[in-house]
Coordinates of C-alpha atoms in Angstrom, one line a residue:
M170 CA -26.7 -20.7 16.7
M171 CA -24.0 -18.0 16.7
R172 CA -22.6 -19.5 13.5
K173 CA -26.1 -19.3 11.9
R174 CA -26.5 -15.7 13.1
A175 CA -23.2 -14.7 11.6
K176 CA -24.1 -16.3 8.3
E177 CA -27.4 -14.4 8.2
L178 CA -25.6 -11.1 9.0
L179 CA -23.2 -11.8 6.2
G180 CA -25.7 -12.4 3.5
V181 CA -24.9 -9.0 2.1
V182 CA -21.3 -10.1 1.7
M183 CA -22.0 -13.1 -0.5
A184 CA -22.8 -11.1 -3.6
I185 CA -19.4 -9.4 -3.5
S186 CA -17.4 -12.4 -2.4
V187 CA -17.1 -13.5 -6.0
L188 CA -15.0 -10.4 -6.5
A189 CA -11.9 -12.2 -5.5
G190 CA -12.5 -14.5 -8.4
C191 CA -13.8 -12.2 -11.2
G192 CA -12.5 -8.8 -10.2
S193 CA -15.4 -7.1 -12.1
A194 CA -17.6 -5.7 -9.3
G195 CA -17.1 -2.5 -7.4
I196 CA -16.9 1.0 -8.8
Q197 CA -15.0 2.7 -11.5
V198 CA -12.6 5.5 -10.7
P199 CA -14.7 8.7 -11.3
E200 CA -14.3 10.1 -14.8
R201 CA -12.0 13.1 -15.1
T202 CA -12.4 15.8 -17.7
L203 CA -10.7 19.2 -18.3
T204 CA -12.9 22.3 -18.2
K205 CA -11.7 25.8 -18.9
A206 CA -12.5 28.6 -16.5
Q207 CA -14.8 30.4 -18.8
D208 CA -16.9 27.3 -19.3
T209 CA -17.9 27.1 -15.6
G210 CA -17.9 30.8 -14.8
V211 CA -17.0 31.9 -11.3
Y212 CA -15.8 29.1 -9.1
K213 CA -17.4 28.5 -5.7
E214 CA -15.5 27.7 -2.5
A215 CA -15.9 26.7 1.1
P216 CA -17.2 29.4 3.4
D217 CA -14.0 29.4 5.5
L218 CA -12.0 30.1 2.3
A219 CA -14.4 32.8 1.2
A220 CA -13.9 34.5 4.5
K221 CA -10.1 34.5 4.0
V222 CA -10.6 35.9 0.5
E223 CA -12.7 38.6 1.9
S224 CA -10.1 39.5 4.5
G225 CA -7.3 39.5 1.9
E226 CA -5.6 36.5 3.4
L227 CA -6.2 34.4 0.2
P228 CA -6.5 35.3 -3.5
P229 CA -9.8 34.5 -5.2
A230 CA -10.6 30.9 -6.2
E231 CA -10.1 31.7 -9.9
E232 CA -6.4 32.7 -9.1
R233 CA -5.8 29.6 -6.8
L234 CA -7.1 27.1 -9.3
P235 CA -5.5 26.1 -12.6
E236 CA -6.9 27.7 -15.7
E237 CA -8.2 24.3 -16.7
P238 CA -8.9 22.5 -13.4
Y239 CA -9.7 18.8 -13.2
V240 CA -13.5 18.3 -13.0
E241 CA -14.7 15.4 -10.9
Q242 CA -18.1 14.1 -12.2
V243 CA -19.7 13.4 -8.8
E244 CA -22.9 11.4 -8.3
S245 CA -24.3 14.2 -6.2
V246 CA -23.0 17.8 -5.8
G247 CA -22.1 18.2 -2.2
T248 CA -22.2 20.9 0.5
Y249 CA -19.2 22.2 2.4
G250 CA -18.4 21.4 6.1
G251 CA -17.8 18.8 8.7
T252 CA -15.0 16.6 9.9
I253 CA -14.1 13.0 9.0
R254 CA -12.8 11.1 12.1
R255 CA -10.3 8.3 11.6
V256 CA -7.7 6.3 13.6
Y257 CA -4.1 5.5 13.1
T258 CA -1.7 3.2 14.9
G259 CA 1.5 5.1 15.3
V260 CA 4.3 7.0 13.7
S261 CA 5.0 4.4 11.0
D262 CA 1.3 4.3 10.0
W263 CA 1.7 7.2 7.6
N264 CA -0.5 5.6 5.0
S265 CA -3.5 6.3 7.2
L266 CA -2.9 9.9 6.1
N267 CA -1.9 9.1 2.6
Y268 CA -5.0 6.9 1.9
I269 CA -7.5 9.6 2.8
G270 CA -5.7 12.4 0.9
A271 CA -3.8 14.2 3.7
R272 CA -0.3 13.6 2.4
H273 CA 0.9 12.7 -1.1
E274 CA -0.7 13.1 -4.5
L275 CA -0.1 10.6 -7.3
L276 CA 1.4 11.3 -10.7
V277 CA -1.3 9.1 -12.2
Y278 CA -4.2 7.0 -11.0
V279 CA -5.1 3.5 -12.2
S280 CA -8.6 2.2 -12.6
Q281 CA -9.4 -1.1 -11.1
E282 CA -8.8 -2.5 -14.6
G283 CA -5.3 -1.2 -14.3
V284 CA -5.6 1.6 -16.9
A285 CA -3.6 4.8 -16.2
Q286 CA -5.6 8.0 -15.7
P287 CA -4.2 11.5 -15.5
N288 CA -3.7 13.3 -12.2
L289 CA -0.6 15.5 -11.6
V290 CA 0.6 14.3 -15.0
E291 CA -1.8 15.3 -17.8
S292 CA -0.3 13.2 -20.5
W293 CA 2.7 11.0 -21.3
E294 CA 4.6 9.6 -24.3
Y295 CA 7.2 6.9 -24.7
Q296 CA 9.9 7.5 -27.3
G297 CA 12.7 5.4 -28.8
D298 CA 12.7 1.8 -30.1
D299 CA 12.9 0.4 -26.6
N300 CA 10.5 2.8 -25.0
T301 CA 13.2 4.0 -22.5
T302 CA 12.5 7.7 -23.0
L303 CA 9.4 8.9 -21.2
V304 CA 8.0 12.4 -21.6
L305 CA 5.7 13.6 -18.9
K306 CA 3.5 16.7 -19.3
L307 CA 2.3 18.1 -15.9
H308 CA -1.1 19.7 -15.6
K309 CA -0.4 23.4 -15.9
G310 CA -1.5 25.7 -13.0
I311 CA -1.4 23.3 -10.1
K312 CA -0.1 25.0 -6.9
W313 CA 1.3 23.8 -3.7
S314 CA -0.7 24.4 -0.5
D315 CA 1.3 27.6 0.1
G316 CA 0.4 29.0 -3.4
E317 CA 3.7 28.3 -5.1
P318 CA 3.5 26.7 -8.6
F319 CA 4.1 22.9 -9.0
T320 CA 6.5 22.6 -11.9
V321 CA 9.1 20.3 -13.5
D322 CA 11.6 21.9 -11.2
D323 CA 10.1 19.9 -8.3
I324 CA 10.7 16.7 -10.1
L325 CA 14.3 17.6 -11.1
Y326 CA 15.0 18.7 -7.5
D327 CA 13.7 15.4 -6.0
L328 CA 15.6 13.2 -8.5
G329 CA 18.8 15.3 -8.1
V330 CA 18.9 15.1 -4.3
R331 CA 18.1 11.4 -4.2
Q332 CA 20.7 10.5 -6.9
S333 CA 23.4 12.7 -5.3
G334 CA 23.8 10.2 -2.4
N335 CA 24.1 13.1 0.0
V336 CA 20.7 12.4 1.6
P337 CA 20.3 8.8 2.8
L338 CA 17.0 8.1 1.2
E339 CA 15.8 5.1 -0.7
Q340 CA 14.9 5.5 -4.4
N341 CA 11.8 3.6 -5.5
G342 CA 9.1 3.6 -8.2
L343 CA 9.5 5.8 -11.2
G344 CA 12.4 7.7 -9.6
A345 CA 14.4 4.5 -9.3
A346 CA 13.8 3.8 -13.0
V347 CA 15.5 7.0 -14.1
V348 CA 19.2 6.8 -15.0
S349 CA 21.7 9.1 -13.3
D350 CA 21.3 12.7 -14.6
G351 CA 18.6 11.3 -16.8
A352 CA 16.0 14.0 -16.3
K353 CA 15.8 16.9 -18.8
K354 CA 13.6 20.0 -18.5
I355 CA 11.8 20.8 -21.7
D356 CA 9.7 23.6 -20.2
D357 CA 8.1 24.3 -16.8
Y358 CA 5.5 21.6 -17.3
T359 CA 7.3 19.1 -19.5
V360 CA 10.1 16.7 -18.5
E361 CA 12.0 14.1 -20.4
L362 CA 13.1 11.0 -18.4
K363 CA 15.8 8.6 -19.6
L364 CA 14.9 5.2 -18.1
K365 CA 17.1 2.2 -17.3
E366 CA 14.5 0.0 -18.9
Y367 CA 10.9 0.4 -20.0
Y368 CA 8.7 1.4 -17.1
P369 CA 4.9 1.4 -17.6
I370 CA 3.3 4.6 -16.5
E371 CA 0.7 2.5 -14.5
Y372 CA 3.6 1.6 -12.1
A373 CA 3.8 5.2 -11.1
A374 CA 0.5 4.9 -9.3
T375 CA 2.2 3.8 -6.1
F376 CA 3.4 5.3 -2.9
E377 CA 6.7 6.8 -4.0
Q378 CA 6.4 10.0 -5.9
P379 CA 9.5 11.6 -7.7
Y380 CA 8.8 15.2 -6.7
A381 CA 9.3 17.5 -3.7
P382 CA 8.7 21.2 -3.0
E383 CA 12.0 22.7 -4.2
H384 CA 11.0 26.2 -3.1
Y385 CA 10.6 25.0 0.5
L386 CA 13.3 22.4 0.9
K387 CA 16.1 24.4 -0.6
Q388 CA 16.2 26.6 2.5
F389 CA 17.7 23.6 4.2
D390 CA 20.0 22.7 1.3
P391 CA 23.7 23.5 1.7
R392 CA 23.9 24.1 -2.1
Y393 CA 21.7 27.2 -1.6
D394 CA 22.7 28.2 1.9
D395 CA 26.3 27.5 3.1
T396 CA 25.2 27.7 6.7
K397 CA 23.2 24.5 6.2
T398 CA 24.4 20.9 6.1
W399 CA 23.2 17.8 4.4
E400 CA 22.0 16.6 7.8
D401 CA 19.7 19.7 7.9
L402 CA 18.2 18.7 4.5
T403 CA 18.0 15.1 5.5
S404 CA 15.9 16.0 8.6
A405 CA 13.6 18.2 6.6
W406 CA 13.3 15.7 3.8
C407 CA 12.5 12.8 6.1
S408 CA 9.7 14.9 7.6
Y409 CA 8.3 15.3 4.1
T410 CA 8.7 11.7 3.0
N411 CA 7.8 9.9 6.2
G412 CA 4.7 11.9 7.1
K413 CA 6.1 13.4 10.3
G414 CA 6.1 17.1 11.2
L415 CA 4.0 18.0 8.2
E416 CA 2.6 21.3 9.6
D417 CA 5.0 23.6 7.7
L418 CA 5.5 21.5 4.6
P419 CA 3.7 22.4 1.4
Q420 CA 1.5 19.6 0.0
L421 CA -0.6 19.0 -3.2
S422 CA -3.2 16.8 -1.4
P423 CA -6.9 17.8 -0.7
W424 CA -6.1 18.2 3.0
K425 CA -2.9 19.3 4.7
V426 CA -1.8 18.4 8.2
S427 CA -2.2 21.5 10.3
S428 CA -1.5 20.3 13.9
Y429 CA -0.3 17.5 16.1
T430 CA -1.3 17.3 19.8
D431 CA 0.4 15.6 22.7
N432 CA -2.3 13.0 22.9
G433 CA -1.6 11.9 19.4
L434 CA -4.4 13.7 17.6
I435 CA -3.5 14.8 14.0
V436 CA -5.7 17.4 12.3
A437 CA -5.6 18.0 8.5
E438 CA -7.4 21.0 7.1
R439 CA -8.6 21.8 3.6
N440 CA -5.9 22.8 1.2
P441 CA -7.0 26.2 -0.2
Y442 CA -5.1 25.6 -3.4
Y443 CA -6.5 22.1 -4.2
W444 CA -6.8 21.9 -7.9
K445 CA -10.0 20.0 -8.6
V446 CA -13.7 21.0 -8.8
D447 CA -17.0 19.3 -9.3
Q448 CA -19.2 19.7 -12.4
E449 CA -20.8 22.8 -11.0
G450 CA -17.5 24.6 -10.3
N451 CA -17.3 23.9 -6.5
Q452 CA -13.7 23.7 -5.4
L453 CA -13.0 20.4 -3.7
P454 CA -12.8 18.9 -1.1
Y455 CA -16.2 19.3 0.5
V456 CA -15.3 18.2 4.0
D457 CA -13.4 20.8 6.1
T458 CA -11.1 18.7 8.2
I459 CA -9.8 15.2 8.8
E460 CA -9.0 14.1 12.3
F461 CA -6.7 11.1 13.0
K462 CA -6.9 9.7 16.6
Y463 CA -4.0 7.6 17.8
V464 CA -4.9 4.1 19.0
A465 CA -2.3 1.9 20.7
S466 CA -4.0 -1.3 19.6
T467 CA -6.5 -2.1 16.9
D468 CA -8.5 -4.0 19.6
S469 CA -10.0 -0.6 20.6
I470 CA -11.5 0.1 17.1
P471 CA -14.7 -2.0 17.3
A472 CA -15.9 -0.2 20.4
M473 CA -15.1 3.1 18.9
V474 CA -17.0 2.2 15.8
A475 CA -20.1 1.1 17.7
A476 CA -20.0 4.3 19.7
G477 CA -20.1 6.3 16.5
E478 CA -16.6 7.8 17.0
I479 CA -15.2 6.8 13.5
D480 CA -16.6 8.3 10.3
F481 CA -14.7 6.6 7.5
Q482 CA -12.2 3.8 7.9
V483 CA -11.0 0.7 6.1
R484 CA -7.3 0.7 7.0
N485 CA -6.5 -1.1 10.2
M486 CA -9.9 -2.8 10.3
Q487 CA -10.3 -6.5 10.6
F488 CA -12.9 -8.6 8.7
S489 CA -13.4 -10.9 11.6
D490 CA -15.2 -7.9 13.3
Y491 CA -17.7 -7.5 10.4
S492 CA -20.7 -9.2 12.0
Y493 CA -20.2 -7.0 15.1
Y494 CA -20.2 -3.9 12.9
K495 CA -23.3 -5.0 11.1
Q496 CA -25.2 -5.6 14.3
N497 CA -24.3 -2.1 15.6
E498 CA -24.9 -0.1 12.4
E499 CA -28.1 1.7 13.5
A500 CA -26.9 2.5 17.0
G501 CA -23.5 3.7 15.7
G502 CA -25.0 5.7 12.8
Y503 CA -22.8 4.1 10.2
R504 CA -22.8 1.7 7.3
A505 CA -20.6 -1.4 7.5
L506 CA -18.6 -2.1 4.3
A507 CA -17.6 -5.6 3.1
L508 CA -14.9 -5.2 0.5
S509 CA -13.0 -7.7 -1.7
S510 CA -9.3 -7.2 -1.6
S511 CA -6.5 -7.0 -4.2
S512 CA -4.2 -8.7 -1.7
L513 CA -4.0 -12.2 -0.3
G514 CA -4.5 -12.9 3.4
P515 CA -1.9 -13.5 6.1
C516 CA 1.3 -14.7 4.5
I517 CA 4.5 -16.0 6.1
R518 CA 7.9 -14.8 4.9
L519 CA 10.9 -16.7 6.0
N520 CA 14.2 -15.0 6.4
Y521 CA 16.5 -16.8 4.0
A522 CA 19.5 -14.9 5.3
C523 CA 18.7 -15.2 9.1
E524 CA 21.6 -15.2 11.5
D525 CA 20.9 -18.8 12.6
L526 CA 22.8 -20.7 10.0
K527 CA 21.0 -24.0 10.6
L528 CA 17.6 -22.3 10.3
R529 CA 18.9 -20.5 7.2
E530 CA 19.8 -23.8 5.6
L531 CA 16.5 -25.3 6.5
F532 CA 14.4 -22.4 5.2
R533 CA 16.2 -22.7 1.9
D534 CA 15.1 -26.3 1.5
L535 CA 12.0 -26.5 -0.6
E536 CA 10.9 -29.7 1.1
F537 CA 10.8 -27.9 4.5
R538 CA 8.7 -25.1 3.0
K539 CA 6.3 -27.7 1.5
A540 CA 5.9 -29.2 5.0
L541 CA 5.1 -25.8 6.4
S542 CA 2.5 -25.1 3.8
L543 CA 0.9 -28.6 3.9
G544 CA 0.7 -28.2 7.7
I545 CA -1.6 -25.1 7.5
D546 CA -5.4 -25.7 7.9
R547 CA -6.6 -23.0 5.6
E548 CA -10.2 -23.9 5.8
A549 CA -10.0 -23.3 9.6
I550 CA -8.6 -19.9 9.0
S551 CA -11.3 -19.0 6.5
D552 CA -14.0 -20.2 8.9
S553 CA -12.5 -18.4 11.9
L554 CA -11.7 -15.1 10.4
Y555 CA -13.8 -14.7 7.2
F556 CA -17.0 -16.7 8.0
G557 CA -16.0 -19.2 5.3
L558 CA -16.1 -16.6 2.5
V559 CA -12.4 -16.9 1.4
E560 CA -10.6 -19.9 0.1
G561 CA -7.2 -21.4 0.6
W562 CA -4.7 -20.0 -1.8
G563 CA -1.1 -20.6 -2.6
A564 CA 1.8 -18.3 -3.6
C565 CA -0.1 -17.2 -6.7
P566 CA -1.9 -14.1 -8.0
L567 CA -5.7 -14.0 -8.2
E568 CA -7.6 -15.1 -11.3
V569 CA -8.2 -11.5 -12.3
A570 CA -4.5 -10.9 -12.7
P571 CA -3.0 -10.9 -16.2
S572 CA -0.2 -13.0 -14.8
Y573 CA -2.5 -15.7 -13.3
P574 CA -0.8 -19.0 -14.3
G575 CA -3.7 -21.3 -13.6
E576 CA -5.5 -23.2 -10.8
E577 CA -2.7 -25.7 -10.5
Y578 CA -0.5 -23.0 -9.1
A579 CA -3.2 -21.3 -7.1
K580 CA -3.8 -24.5 -5.1
M581 CA -0.2 -25.8 -5.1
Y582 CA 0.7 -27.1 -1.6
T583 CA -2.5 -25.7 -0.1
E584 CA -4.2 -29.0 0.9
Y585 CA -4.2 -29.6 4.6
D586 CA -2.1 -32.7 4.8
P587 CA -0.4 -33.0 8.2
D588 CA 0.5 -36.6 7.6
T589 CA 2.6 -35.8 4.6
A590 CA 4.0 -32.7 6.4
N591 CA 5.2 -34.9 9.2
E592 CA 6.7 -37.5 6.8
I593 CA 8.7 -34.7 5.2
L594 CA 10.0 -33.3 8.5
D595 CA 10.9 -36.8 9.6
G596 CA 12.8 -37.3 6.3
L597 CA 14.8 -34.1 7.0
G598 CA 16.0 -35.6 10.3
L599 CA 14.1 -33.2 12.4
E600 CA 13.2 -35.5 15.3
D601 CA 11.7 -35.0 18.8
T602 CA 14.5 -36.8 20.7
N603 CA 13.3 -35.9 24.2
N604 CA 9.6 -36.5 23.6
D605 CA 8.6 -32.9 24.7
G606 CA 6.5 -32.4 21.5
I607 CA 9.1 -30.2 19.8
R608 CA 11.5 -31.4 17.1
E609 CA 15.1 -30.5 17.3
I610 CA 17.6 -29.0 14.9
D611 CA 21.3 -29.4 15.8
G612 CA 20.3 -30.4 19.3
K613 CA 18.2 -27.4 20.0
P614 CA 14.4 -26.9 19.7
L615 CA 13.2 -26.1 16.2
T616 CA 11.8 -22.6 16.9
I617 CA 10.4 -20.2 14.4
V618 CA 9.5 -16.7 15.7
I619 CA 7.0 -15.0 13.5
D620 CA 7.0 -11.2 13.8
T621 CA 3.6 -9.6 13.1
E622 CA 1.8 -6.3 13.8
D623 CA -1.8 -6.1 15.1
G624 CA -2.9 -3.9 12.3
Y625 CA -3.7 -3.5 8.6
G626 CA -0.7 -5.1 7.1
S627 CA -0.6 -8.4 8.9
G628 CA -4.3 -9.3 8.8
P629 CA -5.7 -10.5 12.1
V630 CA -3.1 -11.7 14.5
K631 CA -5.5 -14.5 15.2
G632 CA -4.8 -15.8 11.7
I633 CA -1.1 -15.9 12.4
E634 CA -1.8 -17.6 15.8
L635 CA -3.7 -20.3 14.0
V636 CA -0.8 -20.9 11.6
A637 CA 1.5 -21.2 14.7
E638 CA -1.0 -23.6 16.3
H639 CA -1.0 -25.8 13.2
W640 CA 2.8 -25.8 13.1
R641 CA 3.1 -26.7 16.7
K642 CA 1.0 -29.8 15.9
L643 CA 3.9 -30.7 13.6
G644 CA 6.4 -30.4 16.4
I645 CA 7.6 -26.9 15.4
D646 CA 7.9 -24.4 18.2
A647 CA 6.2 -21.6 16.4
V648 CA 6.0 -18.3 18.4
V649 CA 4.0 -15.3 17.3
N650 CA 5.8 -12.0 18.2
T651 CA 3.2 -9.2 18.1
I652 CA 4.9 -5.8 18.0
E653 CA 4.4 -2.2 16.9
R654 CA 5.1 -1.6 13.2
S655 CA 8.1 0.6 13.8
L656 CA 9.8 -2.2 15.7
M657 CA 9.0 -4.6 12.9
L658 CA 10.7 -2.2 10.5
A659 CA 13.8 -2.0 12.7
R660 CA 14.0 -5.8 12.9
W661 CA 13.8 -6.1 9.1
Q662 CA 16.5 -3.5 8.7
D663 CA 19.0 -5.1 11.2
N664 CA 18.1 -8.6 10.1
S665 CA 17.2 -9.8 13.6
Y666 CA 14.0 -11.5 12.6
T667 CA 13.4 -15.2 11.8
A668 CA 10.1 -14.8 9.9
Y669 CA 7.4 -12.3 9.6
A670 CA 3.7 -12.2 8.6
W671 CA 2.0 -9.7 6.5
K672 CA -0.7 -9.8 3.9
L673 CA 0.5 -10.3 0.3
D674 CA 0.0 -7.2 -1.8
G675 CA -0.2 -7.2 -5.5
A676 CA -2.3 -10.3 -6.0
V677 CA -4.1 -8.5 -8.9
D678 CA -0.9 -7.5 -10.6
P679 CA 2.3 -8.9 -9.1
V680 CA 4.4 -7.4 -11.9
R681 CA 3.3 -3.8 -11.1
F682 CA 3.4 -4.5 -7.4
N683 CA 6.5 -6.5 -7.6
Y684 CA 8.0 -5.4 -4.3
A685 CA 5.8 -7.9 -2.6
W686 CA 6.7 -10.8 -4.8
A687 CA 10.3 -10.7 -6.1
D688 CA 11.8 -7.4 -7.4
L689 CA 15.1 -6.4 -5.9
S690 CA 15.6 -3.1 -7.8
A691 CA 15.1 -0.8 -4.8
P692 CA 17.7 -1.2 -2.0
D693 CA 16.3 -1.3 1.5
Y694 CA 12.6 -1.1 0.5
L695 CA 10.9 -2.0 3.7
W696 CA 8.5 -4.6 2.2
H697 CA 11.0 -6.6 0.4
N698 CA 10.8 -10.3 1.1
V699 CA 14.5 -11.1 0.7
G700 CA 15.9 -8.9 3.5
V701 CA 18.8 -6.5 3.7
P702 CA 21.7 -9.0 3.5
M703 CA 20.6 -10.5 0.2
Q704 CA 19.8 -7.1 -1.2
A705 CA 23.3 -6.0 -0.4
W706 CA 24.7 -9.1 -2.1
Y707 CA 22.5 -8.5 -5.2
H708 CA 23.4 -4.8 -5.5
S709 CA 27.1 -5.3 -4.9
D710 CA 27.4 -8.1 -7.4
G711 CA 28.2 -10.5 -4.7
K712 CA 30.9 -8.5 -2.9
E713 CA 28.8 -7.8 0.2
G714 CA 25.9 -9.4 2.2
V715 CA 24.6 -13.0 2.0
E716 CA 24.3 -14.9 -1.3
M717 CA 20.7 -15.5 -2.3
P718 CA 19.6 -19.0 -3.3
R719 CA 19.4 -19.8 -6.9
F720 CA 15.6 -20.0 -7.0
I721 CA 15.3 -16.4 -5.7
Q722 CA 17.8 -15.3 -8.4
D723 CA 15.6 -17.0 -11.0
I724 CA 12.5 -15.3 -9.7
N725 CA 14.1 -11.9 -9.7
A726 CA 15.4 -12.4 -13.2
K727 CA 12.0 -13.2 -14.4
C728 CA 10.6 -10.2 -12.6
V729 CA 13.1 -8.0 -14.4
E730 CA 12.0 -9.5 -17.7
A731 CA 8.4 -8.8 -17.0
L732 CA 9.1 -5.2 -16.0
G733 CA 11.0 -4.7 -19.2
A734 CA 8.3 -6.0 -21.5
T735 CA 7.1 -3.2 -23.8
D736 CA 3.6 -4.6 -24.5
D737 CA 0.8 -6.0 -22.4
E738 CA 0.9 -9.5 -24.0
K739 CA 4.6 -10.0 -23.4
R740 CA 4.3 -8.6 -19.9
A741 CA 1.5 -11.0 -19.1
G742 CA 3.5 -14.0 -20.5
Y743 CA 6.5 -13.2 -18.4
G744 CA 4.2 -12.5 -15.4
K745 CA 2.7 -16.0 -15.7
E746 CA 6.2 -17.5 -15.7
L747 CA 7.1 -15.4 -12.7
S748 CA 4.0 -16.4 -10.9
A749 CA 4.7 -20.1 -11.6
L750 CA 8.2 -19.8 -10.2
V751 CA 7.0 -18.2 -7.1
A752 CA 4.3 -20.9 -6.5
E753 CA 6.6 -23.8 -7.4
N754 CA 9.3 -22.6 -5.0
L755 CA 7.0 -21.4 -2.2
F756 CA 9.0 -18.2 -2.1
V757 CA 6.4 -17.0 0.4
I758 CA 3.7 -19.1 2.3
P759 CA 0.3 -17.6 1.9
T760 CA -2.9 -18.8 3.6
T761 CA -6.1 -17.6 2.0
T762 CA -7.6 -15.0 -0.3
Y763 CA -8.6 -11.9 1.6
M764 CA -11.5 -9.7 2.4
E765 CA -11.5 -6.3 4.1
C766 CA -14.1 -4.4 5.9
G767 CA -14.8 -0.8 6.8
V768 CA -17.3 1.7 8.1
V769 CA -18.7 4.9 6.8
N770 CA -20.9 7.5 8.6
A771 CA -24.5 7.0 7.4
K772 CA -24.6 10.8 6.5
L773 CA -21.6 10.7 4.3
K774 CA -22.6 10.8 0.6
N775 CA -20.9 9.9 -2.7
V776 CA -19.6 6.7 -1.1
P777 CA -20.1 3.6 -3.4
E778 CA -21.7 0.4 -2.1
T779 CA -18.5 -1.5 -2.5
W780 CA -15.1 -1.4 -4.3
I781 CA -11.9 -3.4 -4.5
S782 CA -9.7 -2.4 -1.7
G783 CA -5.9 -2.6 -1.6
N784 CA -2.6 -0.9 -1.8
E785 CA -2.7 -1.0 -5.6
F786 CA -5.4 1.6 -5.4
C787 CA -4.0 3.4 -2.4
G788 CA -6.7 2.2 -0.1
E789 CA -9.6 4.6 0.5
K790 CA -8.1 7.1 -1.9
H791 CA -9.5 4.8 -4.7
I792 CA -13.0 6.3 -4.2
H793 CA -11.7 9.9 -4.0
P794 CA -12.5 11.0 -0.5
W795 CA -12.4 14.7 -1.5
I796 CA -15.8 14.2 -3.1
L797 CA -17.5 12.9 0.1
Y798 CA -19.8 15.3 1.9
Y799 CA -22.2 15.2 4.8
E800 CA -25.9 15.3 4.1
Q801 CA -27.5 18.3 5.7

């Protein structure tokens, strides 16, 4: 009866469940056009900003906005006011701020078809026979939240500090693609970047942005003030990049963090210098403030939703709670969202450089990885967590991806076949010699500890627990270690983990989102699958770290080829070869396709019915939260 009720409640989901297969539903990123000031006349602003203009605390809107601000063509022109309440899970969950628009801005956006659209960067041009010179033109007149101009100097400063090696920060994204001293200022709004290899501009629509507020950070920089040290700059810079201590730091985003409280509440207020308007000249955003409430566990989120305490949230929500959200819509005053995802569901990553040498050898054996995959009952996971709406899926991108290699690879090693899995394990000499139900390796129990976090990235912990349950039936002592995300990061960095579980990002474009699949170009990037020791080996030409197995070297080489392709057809071809290698070698062990859910206050307007959710589109930022408003 409960199953029937759940199916009835999920009827609305069925129409969008095909999204994982076709990728065509959802919304388009709103159109952006440029409008000169004289075309729209006097700009309008929020009442709180108008009061500050009246008191002389702020200049008029016309002086705060660019001469040609971006115009968001909104479905309905909004009214100012209100607060959007959200939750976050701790200090490492900085993307909860980023995804709503309270932290970074992107150089460019991408539509859900993967087409680059202007944002901070107004236009771009590749030069040279190999397209390794990239000229970026910034949108003139954008200002930081303290009123200082955003210029090419902010890009040069960021690249210069990172490339100096004096501040221990990772270099990723577009910044990592620029050669040393490869940035040249043409004018205040135009920069020429010399690239190591061709880098598609669409790839810049990710988390890492190659700019920083030079005018603010140089007060901590020993090159400008000899009383300062590189440690001072490192401390200030880490606050900027990690989303901690943002109260004093200038931002370009729609909202800016204004306060933290002892109980973990973060408040972000409207950025008075935000540089976008609607078609009637109203400066965005419409909503006054965003509040982020700390939750120690995602288990508390459903009750908060039902009580009407969350206004807009997708991140950190679990689809297994969707029917509960549907049942409580009216009482909670919200609308439940069922969203297809650009990611795959819970995915196991083995540590191919783990400290246990016997386990390391076993993990590197493809036959063992086949046994692990064949021993997972993916249909049970789909039924338990997604009401049967997702399907078993291998280490392969979704059909919508240009690099999708075919169904053969999507379904490779995904059939639930415990008999074959047991035969493989027997053939590897992994026997249960003392009849306690657990196989032994080198005289000790065959134990795999799977780190996971009860939050957005891992998918429901229950999914990982089901995998562990299936593996225990094979005689493997699989243990789920549920910990806070910052502890997971620490264990990744010091290589003290055996395996970990996370959703698999980039399933609509594993070349652009290569960090989740194969790329090794960015040292110490937290989401890399290969771990720090093998990264060290790769970046030191074998002088340090742990040698990676041949199949990972081949996968990475193919990824580099795909990244260097200068046209879409070649990139797709290399991408298919990359995807086939990943699937054939079970580089990672996925479970199913993925669905996400969320909630939105019933009074919030300009929210589409559905969209494709995922890191490729920076989560909720894909629908431009700065255009949301409360119906009066």
